[in-house]
PDB file of C-alpha atoms in Angstrom:
ATOM      1  CA  UNK A 702      94.150  91.855  94.547  1.00 81.00           C
ATOM      2  CA  UNK A 703      95.935  91.938  97.882  1.00 87.00           C
ATOM      3  CA  UNK A 704      95.627  89.129 100.408  1.00 91.00           C
ATOM      4  CA  UNK A 705      96.320  89.577 104.104  1.00 92.00           C
ATOM      5  CA  UNK A 706      97.122  86.687 106.413  1.00 93.00           C
ATOM      6  CA  UNK A 707      97.358  87.212 110.144  1.00 96.00           C
ATOM      7  CA  UNK A 708      98.955  84.755 112.558  1.00 96.00           C
ATOM      8  CA  UNK A 709     100.278  84.461 116.084  1.00 97.00           C
ATOM      9  CA  UNK A 710      97.133  84.695 118.169  1.00 96.00           C
ATOM     10  CA  UNK A 711      96.302  82.370 121.016  1.00 97.00           C
ATOM     11  CA  UNK A 712      95.340  82.000 124.638  1.00 98.00           C
ATOM     12  CA  UNK A 713      97.508  83.698 127.244  1.00 98.00           C
ATOM     13  CA  UNK A 714      97.201  84.621 130.884  1.00 98.00           C
ATOM     14  CA  UNK A 715      96.939  88.215 131.956  1.00 98.00           C
ATOM     15  CA  UNK A 716     100.374  89.778 132.056  1.00 98.00           C
ATOM     16  CA  UNK A 717     101.655  87.564 129.294  1.00 98.00           C
ATOM     17  CA  UNK A 718     102.849  88.385 125.787  1.00 98.00           C
ATOM     18  CA  UNK A 719     102.014  87.495 122.221  1.00 98.00           C
ATOM     19  CA  UNK A 720     103.457  88.522 118.895  1.00 98.00           C
ATOM     20  CA  UNK A 721     101.155  88.832 115.909  1.00 98.00           C
ATOM     21  CA  UNK A 722     102.360  88.792 112.338  1.00 97.00           C
ATOM     22  CA  UNK A 723     100.709  89.803 109.098  1.00 95.00           C
ATOM     23  CA  UNK A 724     101.852  89.103 105.568  1.00 92.00           C
ATOM     24  CA  UNK A 725     100.495  90.929 102.542  1.00 89.00           C
ATOM     25  CA  UNK A 726     100.697  89.226  99.178  1.00 86.00           C
ATOM     26  CA  UNK A 727      99.278  89.592  95.694  1.00 82.00           C
ATOM     27  CA  UNK A 728      99.127  92.754  93.618  1.00 72.00           C
ATOM     28  CA  UNK A 729     100.868  94.917  96.163  1.00 69.00           C
ATOM     29  CA  UNK A 730     100.505  98.639  95.694  1.00 68.00           C
ATOM     30  CA  UNK A 731     102.441 101.189  97.639  1.00 78.00           C
ATOM     31  CA  UNK A 732     101.408 100.694 101.238  1.00 82.00           C
ATOM     32  CA  UNK A 733     101.646 104.051 102.927  1.00 87.00           C
ATOM     33  CA  UNK A 734     100.543 102.949 106.385  1.00 93.00           C
ATOM     34  CA  UNK A 735     100.044  99.520 107.875  1.00 93.00           C
ATOM     35  CA  UNK A 736      97.594  99.056 110.696  1.00 96.00           C
ATOM     36  CA  UNK A 737      96.310  96.621 113.253  1.00 98.00           C
ATOM     37  CA  UNK A 738      92.665  96.700 114.275  1.00 98.00           C
ATOM     38  CA  UNK A 739      90.795  94.554 116.751  1.00 98.00           C
ATOM     39  CA  UNK A 740      87.191  93.644 117.317  1.00 98.00           C
ATOM     40  CA  UNK A 741      85.883  92.314 120.597  1.00 96.00           C
ATOM     41  CA  UNK A 742      82.543  90.494 120.804  1.00 92.00           C
ATOM     42  CA  UNK A 743      79.667  92.927 120.575  1.00 94.00           C
ATOM     43  CA  UNK A 744      81.938  95.885 119.870  1.00 96.00           C
ATOM     44  CA  UNK A 745      82.976  97.820 116.821  1.00 96.00           C
ATOM     45  CA  UNK A 746      86.322  97.261 115.184  1.00 96.00           C
ATOM     46  CA  UNK A 747      88.865  99.679 116.589  1.00 97.00           C
ATOM     47  CA  UNK A 748      92.271 100.878 115.491  1.00 97.00           C
ATOM     48  CA  UNK A 749      95.016  99.557 117.744  1.00 98.00           C
ATOM     49  CA  UNK A 750      98.229 100.700 116.094  1.00 98.00           C
ATOM     50  CA  UNK A 751      99.602 102.110 112.875  1.00 97.00           C
ATOM     51  CA  UNK A 752     102.998 102.525 111.287  1.00 96.00           C
ATOM     52  CA  UNK A 753     103.953 104.570 108.239  1.00 93.00           C
ATOM     53  CA  UNK A 754     106.444 103.543 105.601  1.00 89.00           C
ATOM     54  CA  UNK A 755     108.873 105.881 107.333  1.00 91.00           C
ATOM     55  CA  UNK A 756     108.423 104.167 110.680  1.00 94.00           C
ATOM     56  CA  UNK A 757     106.205 106.689 112.448  1.00 97.00           C
ATOM     57  CA  UNK A 758     103.956 104.860 114.875  1.00 98.00           C
ATOM     58  CA  UNK A 759     100.708 105.642 116.628  1.00 98.00           C
ATOM     59  CA  UNK A 760      98.819 103.671 119.242  1.00 98.00           C
ATOM     60  CA  UNK A 761      95.412 103.643 120.830  1.00 98.00           C
ATOM     61  CA  UNK A 762      95.585 104.996 124.342  1.00 97.00           C
ATOM     62  CA  UNK A 763      94.533 101.667 125.794  1.00 97.00           C
ATOM     63  CA  UNK A 764      97.613  99.878 124.427  1.00 98.00           C
ATOM     64  CA  UNK A 765     100.243 102.602 124.478  1.00 98.00           C
ATOM     65  CA  UNK A 766     103.317 101.462 126.340  1.00 98.00           C
ATOM     66  CA  UNK A 767     102.332  97.797 126.071  1.00 98.00           C
ATOM     67  CA  UNK A 768     102.106  97.139 122.328  1.00 98.00           C
ATOM     68  CA  UNK A 769     104.750  97.755 119.674  1.00 98.00           C
ATOM     69  CA  UNK A 770     104.093  97.749 115.947  1.00 98.00           C
ATOM     70  CA  UNK A 771     106.869  97.138 113.439  1.00 97.00           C
ATOM     71  CA  UNK A 772     107.085  96.496 109.715  1.00 93.00           C
ATOM     72  CA  UNK A 773     109.361  95.210 106.995  1.00 90.00           C
ATOM     73  CA  UNK A 774     108.644  97.340 103.948  1.00 85.00           C
ATOM     74  CA  UNK A 775     110.550  95.116 101.557  1.00 86.00           C
ATOM     75  CA  UNK A 776     108.655  92.005 102.606  1.00 87.00           C
ATOM     76  CA  UNK A 777     105.265  93.657 103.233  1.00 86.00           C
ATOM     77  CA  UNK A 778     105.167  92.299 106.759  1.00 92.00           C
ATOM     78  CA  UNK A 779     103.815  93.974 109.862  1.00 95.00           C
ATOM     79  CA  UNK A 780     104.100  92.662 113.408  1.00 97.00           C
ATOM     80  CA  UNK A 781     102.436  93.580 116.656  1.00 98.00           C
ATOM     81  CA  UNK A 782     104.286  92.767 119.868  1.00 98.00           C
ATOM     82  CA  UNK A 783     101.827  92.700 122.728  1.00 98.00           C
ATOM     83  CA  UNK A 784     103.102  92.744 126.298  1.00 98.00           C
ATOM     84  CA  UNK A 785     101.391  92.990 129.679  1.00 98.00           C
ATOM     85  CA  UNK A 786      98.199  91.682 128.138  1.00 98.00           C
ATOM     86  CA  UNK A 787      94.917  92.312 129.882  1.00 98.00           C
ATOM     87  CA  UNK A 788      91.581  90.483 129.618  1.00 97.00           C
ATOM     88  CA  UNK A 789      90.179  93.537 127.849  1.00 97.00           C
ATOM     89  CA  UNK A 790      92.663  92.937 125.029  1.00 98.00           C
ATOM     90  CA  UNK A 791      90.681  89.829 124.109  1.00 98.00           C
ATOM     91  CA  UNK A 792      89.522  90.260 120.509  1.00 98.00           C
ATOM     92  CA  UNK A 793      90.061  89.170 116.947  1.00 98.00           C
ATOM     93  CA  UNK A 794      92.998  91.129 115.572  1.00 98.00           C
ATOM     94  CA  UNK A 795      93.156  92.187 111.944  1.00 97.00           C
ATOM     95  CA  UNK A 796      95.818  93.863 109.868  1.00 96.00           C
ATOM     96  CA  UNK A 797      95.379  96.079 106.843  1.00 95.00           C
ATOM     97  CA  UNK A 798      97.049  98.973 105.157  1.00 92.00           C
ATOM     98  CA  UNK A 799      96.347 102.287 103.515  1.00 91.00           C
ATOM     99  CA  UNK A 800      97.527 103.170 100.035  1.00 88.00           C
ATOM    100  CA  UNK A 801      98.553 106.626  98.835  1.00 87.00           C
ATOM    101  CA  UNK A 802      94.889 107.614  98.614  1.00 90.00           C
ATOM    102  CA  UNK A 803      94.239 106.486 102.202  1.00 88.00           C
ATOM    103  CA  UNK A 804      92.104 103.626 100.988  1.00 91.00           C
ATOM    104  CA  UNK A 805      92.363 100.163 102.519  1.00 92.00           C
ATOM    105  CA  UNK A 806      94.620  97.976 100.396  1.00 89.00           C
ATOM    106  CA  UNK A 807      92.536  94.827 100.892  1.00 91.00           C
ATOM    107  CA  UNK A 808      89.361  93.362 102.236  1.00 91.00           C
ATOM    108  CA  UNK A 809      89.534  92.233 105.819  1.00 91.00           C
ATOM    109  CA  UNK A 810      91.104  88.851 106.340  1.00 89.00           C
ATOM    110  CA  UNK A 811      90.042  86.243 108.860  1.00 93.00           C
ATOM    111  CA  UNK A 812      92.060  87.817 111.627  1.00 96.00           C
ATOM    112  CA  UNK A 813      93.690  86.034 114.508  1.00 97.00           C
ATOM    113  CA  UNK A 814      92.026  85.413 117.853  1.00 98.00           C
ATOM    114  CA  UNK A 815      93.697  86.691 121.008  1.00 98.00           C
ATOM    115  CA  UNK A 816      92.215  85.540 124.293  1.00 98.00           C
ATOM    116  CA  UNK A 817      93.584  86.798 127.594  1.00 98.00           C
ATOM    117  CA  UNK A 818      92.453  84.978 130.708  1.00 97.00           C
ATOM    118  CA  UNK A 819      92.335  86.632 134.099  1.00 93.00           C
TER     119      UNK A 819
END
């Protein structure tokens, strides 16, 4: 069983920055792609960014140019650097990953709260 622990959230003013981190532990299988999702109050969980084991990244249009995802394959870590934060970025942020069968590697963790004040 894989466990995911997110950290680094907090309260920041608009225009500020935060760096989120996620550590995967347990019975780690090959993680093909690591991802960050977010869920704002009253909204569905949405994909924010993804990164393959080869370093190919993709971003939601709303965060492109502001957020940067990175990973350490050897340590099963994935980070999300968030710059120029906006109030609409306020959400609980979750990490996860896809295995070789494009299945999630773990149940959703508790996430980390990001609150951006205007």
